[in-house]
Short mmCIF file of C-alpha atoms in Angstrom, two decimals:
data_model
loop_
_atom_site.label_atom_id
_atom_site.label_comp_id
_atom_site.label_asym_id
_atom_site.label_seq_id
_atom_site.Cartn_x
_atom_site.Cartn_y
_atom_site.Cartn_z
CA GLN L 12 24.33 65.01 57.37
CA LEU L 13 25.38 61.26 57.07
CA VAL L 14 28.98 62.07 57.72
CA GLU L 15 28.53 64.38 60.77
CA ASN L 16 25.99 61.95 61.90
CA TYR L 17 28.81 59.21 61.81
CA LYS L 18 31.43 61.21 63.14
CA LYS L 19 29.24 61.75 66.60
CA ALA L 20 28.44 58.15 66.89
CA HIS L 21 31.93 56.79 66.03
CA GLN L 22 35.05 58.13 67.54
CA ASN L 23 37.50 57.03 65.22
CA GLU L 24 40.06 58.33 62.56
CA VAL L 25 38.27 57.75 59.45
CA GLU L 26 38.82 60.67 57.00
CA PHE L 27 35.98 61.61 54.30
CA LEU L 28 36.56 63.73 51.29
CA CYS L 29 33.20 64.57 49.72
CA SER L 30 32.06 65.81 46.22
CA GLU L 31 29.03 66.39 44.60
CA PRO L 32 28.84 65.75 41.01
CA TYR L 33 24.90 66.56 40.93
CA PHE L 34 21.69 66.41 43.27
CA ILE L 35 18.45 65.19 41.98
CA LEU L 36 15.75 63.27 43.23
CA SER L 37 16.27 59.57 42.26
CA GLU L 38 13.04 59.27 40.58
CA ASN L 39 14.20 61.87 38.15
CA LEU L 40 17.35 60.14 37.54
CA SER L 41 18.28 59.63 33.87
CA ALA L 42 21.34 58.89 31.55
CA ARG L 43 22.52 62.68 32.06
CA GLU L 44 22.89 62.02 35.57
CA LEU L 45 24.40 58.78 35.29
CA ASN L 46 26.83 60.43 32.50
CA LEU L 47 27.93 62.89 35.21
CA LEU L 48 28.36 60.38 37.88
CA ILE L 49 30.47 57.68 35.76
CA PRO L 50 33.62 60.30 35.46
CA ALA L 51 33.63 61.36 39.22
CA PHE L 52 33.45 57.42 40.14
CA LYS L 53 36.35 56.89 37.62
CA GLU L 54 38.47 59.76 39.24
CA ALA L 55 37.59 58.45 42.53
CA GLU L 56 38.67 54.94 41.86
CA LYS L 57 42.24 56.34 40.67
CA SER L 58 42.75 58.36 44.17
CA ASP L 59 44.53 56.75 47.15
CA ALA L 60 41.26 56.55 48.97
CA ASP L 61 40.42 53.06 50.48
CA GLY L 62 37.02 52.92 49.28
CA ILE L 63 33.99 55.09 47.97
CA ILE L 64 30.68 55.64 49.37
CA ILE L 65 27.97 56.89 46.99
CA THR L 66 24.67 58.36 48.54
CA HIS L 67 21.74 57.61 46.44
CA GLY L 68 18.01 57.80 46.61
CA THR L 69 16.13 54.54 46.97
CA ASP L 70 14.02 54.84 43.75
CA SER L 71 16.81 54.41 41.12
CA LEU L 72 19.34 52.76 43.46
CA GLN L 73 19.80 49.01 41.62
CA PHE L 74 19.85 50.98 38.25
CA SER L 75 23.12 53.15 39.13
CA ALA L 76 24.57 50.26 40.82
CA ALA L 77 24.38 48.03 37.84
CA ALA L 78 25.62 50.96 35.56
CA LEU L 79 28.77 51.51 37.84
CA CYS L 80 29.33 47.61 37.76
CA LEU L 81 29.98 48.31 33.87
CA VAL L 82 32.61 51.16 33.98
CA SER L 83 34.28 49.83 37.43
CA SER L 84 37.99 48.62 37.52
CA PHE L 85 37.33 46.52 40.32
CA ALA L 86 40.10 48.27 42.16
CA LYS L 87 38.82 49.04 45.50
CA PRO L 88 35.32 48.70 47.21
CA THR L 89 32.32 51.15 45.98
CA LEU L 90 29.14 51.18 48.43
CA LEU L 91 26.05 52.83 47.50
CA VAL L 92 24.11 53.91 50.53
CA SER L 93 20.50 55.25 50.83
CA ALA L 94 17.66 55.62 53.19
CA ASN L 95 14.06 54.42 53.42
CA ARG L 96 13.55 57.40 55.58
CA PRO L 97 14.56 60.90 56.80
CA LEU L 98 17.99 60.52 58.67
CA ASP L 99 16.50 62.16 61.67
CA ASP L 100 13.77 59.26 62.00
CA PRO L 101 14.75 56.42 64.32
CA ALA L 102 13.05 54.04 62.36
CA GLY L 103 15.16 54.67 59.12
CA ASN L 104 18.00 52.62 58.24
CA GLY L 105 20.24 55.62 56.22
CA ASN L 106 22.81 56.13 59.24
CA GLU L 107 23.08 52.45 59.76
CA ASN L 108 23.74 51.91 56.03
CA PHE L 109 26.57 54.32 56.11
CA ALA L 110 28.16 52.88 59.21
CA ALA L 111 28.17 49.53 57.53
CA ALA L 112 29.65 50.84 54.52
CA VAL L 113 32.50 52.26 56.33
CA ASP L 114 33.08 49.03 58.08
CA PHE L 115 32.60 47.18 54.65
CA ILE L 116 35.75 49.31 53.69
CA SER L 117 38.11 49.49 56.84
CA GLN L 118 37.67 45.51 57.12
CA ASN L 119 38.51 45.14 53.21
CA CYS L 120 35.68 42.86 52.55
CA GLY L 121 36.17 43.00 48.72
CA ASN L 122 36.64 45.08 45.59
CA GLY L 123 33.77 46.13 43.27
CA VAL L 124 30.39 47.77 43.34
CA TYR L 125 27.76 46.54 46.26
CA ILE L 126 24.87 48.30 47.85
CA SER L 127 24.72 48.52 52.09
CA TYR L 128 21.34 48.16 52.87
CA LYS L 129 19.45 47.17 56.31
CA ASN L 130 15.81 45.70 55.57
CA PRO L 131 13.37 46.89 58.08
CA LYS L 132 12.23 43.24 58.97
CA GLY L 133 15.50 41.54 58.19
CA GLU L 134 19.35 41.29 58.29
CA HIS L 135 21.71 44.02 57.19
CA CYS L 136 23.13 42.78 53.80
CA PHE L 137 25.62 43.69 51.26
CA HIS L 138 24.11 43.09 47.80
CA ARG L 139 26.19 43.18 44.55
CA GLY L 140 25.67 46.05 42.36
CA ASP L 141 24.68 43.71 39.23
CA LYS L 142 22.51 41.56 41.29
CA ALA L 143 20.35 43.89 43.42
CA VAL L 144 16.82 43.38 42.76
CA ALA L 145 14.53 46.28 42.24
CA PHE L 146 12.26 47.08 45.03
CA LEU L 147 8.53 45.50 44.94
CA GLU L 148 6.02 48.37 45.02
CA GLY L 149 4.88 49.59 48.60
CA ASP L 150 8.03 47.52 50.13
CA ASP L 151 11.29 49.02 50.85
CA SER L 152 12.89 45.71 51.56
CA LEU L 153 16.03 45.25 49.25
CA PHE L 154 17.14 41.91 48.03
CA SER L 155 19.64 40.03 45.98
CA LEU L 156 18.96 37.58 42.96
CA ASN L 157 17.91 34.16 44.58
CA HIS L 158 17.93 36.00 48.10
CA LYS L 159 21.87 35.29 48.24
CA PRO L 160 23.63 38.48 49.40
CA TYR L 161 27.27 38.83 49.01
CA ALA L 162 27.89 39.44 52.76
CA LEU L 163 26.20 40.24 56.36
CA TRP L 164 26.86 42.92 58.80
CA LYS L 165 26.33 41.84 62.42
CA ASN L 166 27.61 44.01 65.57
CA GLY L 167 30.21 45.77 63.38
CA LYS L 168 31.21 42.53 61.83
CA ILE L 169 31.18 41.35 58.31
CA GLU L 170 30.49 37.82 57.26
CA VAL L 171 31.49 37.60 53.56
CA LEU L 172 28.98 34.86 51.78
CA GLU L 173 30.53 34.88 48.36
CA SER L 174 34.14 35.16 46.70
CA PRO L 175 34.97 38.96 45.93
CA SER L 176 34.54 40.08 42.39
CA PRO L 177 37.57 39.71 40.41
CA LEU L 178 40.06 42.21 39.34
CA LEU L 179 38.84 43.37 36.01
CA SER L 180 40.48 45.99 33.42
CA ALA L 181 38.54 49.32 33.40
CA LYS L 182 36.16 49.90 30.40
CA ALA L 183 34.73 52.93 28.94
CA CYS L 184 30.89 53.43 28.72
CA ARG L 185 28.74 56.36 28.11
CA LEU L 186 24.74 56.09 28.40
CA THR L 187 22.59 57.50 25.77
CA GLU L 188 20.57 60.15 26.89
CA LYS L 189 17.66 59.95 24.44
CA PRO L 190 17.85 56.36 23.32
CA LYS L 191 15.38 54.80 20.59
CA ILE L 192 14.55 51.57 21.58
CA ILE L 193 12.49 48.97 19.66
CA ILE L 194 10.03 47.25 21.85
CA PRO L 195 9.20 43.91 20.75
CA LEU L 196 5.97 42.05 20.61
CA PRO L 197 5.53 40.46 24.48
CA PHE L 198 4.36 37.22 22.82
CA ALA L 199 5.02 35.23 19.74
CA GLY L 200 1.99 35.27 17.24
CA LYS L 201 0.28 38.55 18.15
CA ASP L 202 -0.91 40.61 15.17
CA LYS L 203 -1.23 44.30 15.26
CA ASN L 204 -4.61 43.73 13.37
CA ASP L 205 -5.93 41.54 15.64
CA LEU L 206 -9.39 42.50 17.13
CA SER L 207 -9.90 39.63 19.92
CA VAL L 208 -11.26 40.46 23.12
CA LEU L 209 -7.73 39.52 24.56
CA SER L 210 -6.23 41.79 22.22
CA PHE L 211 -8.66 44.73 22.97
CA LEU L 212 -8.05 44.21 26.66
CA GLU L 213 -4.28 44.22 26.46
CA ASN L 214 -4.23 47.30 24.39
CA ASN L 215 -6.21 49.37 26.79
CA THR L 216 -5.10 48.02 30.26
CA GLY L 217 -1.50 47.76 29.27
CA ILE L 218 -1.87 43.98 30.95
CA THR L 219 -0.90 40.81 28.93
CA MET L 220 -3.87 38.41 28.98
CA ARG L 221 -1.89 35.74 27.64
CA GLY L 222 0.73 35.48 31.02
CA LEU L 223 0.92 32.75 33.02
CA TRP L 224 -0.37 34.98 36.02
CA SER L 225 -3.20 36.26 33.85
CA MET L 226 -4.44 32.70 33.04
CA LYS L 227 -4.35 31.49 36.57
CA LEU L 228 -6.43 34.22 37.28
CA ILE L 229 -8.61 33.71 34.61
CA LYS L 230 -9.14 30.00 35.66
CA GLN L 231 -9.92 30.89 39.13
CA ILE L 232 -12.51 33.66 38.04
CA VAL L 233 -14.18 31.81 35.24
CA PRO L 234 -15.69 28.77 37.43
CA TYR L 235 -16.79 31.10 40.15
CA THR L 236 -18.33 33.44 37.36
CA VAL L 237 -20.23 30.72 35.36
CA ILE L 238 -21.72 29.24 38.82
CA ALA L 239 -23.16 32.74 39.80
CA VAL L 240 -24.33 33.26 36.35
CA ALA L 241 -26.08 29.99 36.50
CA ALA L 242 -27.74 30.18 39.96
CA LEU L 243 -28.79 34.02 38.95
CA PHE L 244 -30.57 32.51 35.80
CA TRP L 245 -32.17 29.48 37.78
CA VAL L 246 -33.43 32.02 40.66
CA SER L 247 -34.77 34.44 38.02
CA THR L 248 -36.78 31.32 36.23
CA GLY L 249 -38.07 30.14 39.51
CA ILE L 250 -39.78 33.51 40.42
CA VAL L 251 -43.43 33.33 39.55
CA GLN L 252 -45.38 36.54 39.40
CA VAL L 253 -48.90 36.19 40.37
CA GLU L 254 -51.55 38.69 39.49
CA SER L 255 -54.79 39.07 41.42
CA TYR L 256 -56.92 37.97 38.85
CA GLN L 257 -55.08 34.96 39.06
CA GLU L 258 -55.29 34.23 42.73
CA ALA L 259 -57.46 30.97 43.86
CA THR L 260 -60.67 31.64 45.21
#
């Protein structure tokens, strides 16, 4: 549908050759699918096409882009395109992301792996595949590290802000589908036999209580908690109950 929408909106001679190595919801993406994508991507790099566009869901967009950076020969531009809403939704960015990717390739703006993405309340940016930051929860805006994208797209023209990626030799890579990963302790000195209150909260909430954010939160809450407890104690001790036989005559 993206290609059809583009052809209807743009009367040019751009030719598309489509393939589908797999079809899956991006939240279910795993190493298995990436191991199918990588060989298809490598074959496309060897073709006589001017560039490559990979349609992708937003949930794991940045992770696929980073994986492709590990295997890319950087011989031609590769753009990952996604949509924050259905393509027939006027508020969505899918069709614009695709059109910008085509312009990126036709204007020869650099080889390598990039993400074409228009933020709902921001500029249309191209992000390096290895510098795109994961989406924040509840926010469909995409940013690069240090908020420094590779290029901007305005009115069909692309402004490159960084130097293009260097030409590198192709690398072989295969992702482990069922990896065995050792997760180190999140902070030094933690003992699995530690029975302190902090350890209990960490083990049962999954939130570290020794991190900078947690300590700031605790420092903000503790003073108000102490004041509230002291006030409650003062009020409770200040209340005197008088029985009927104790009333003054």
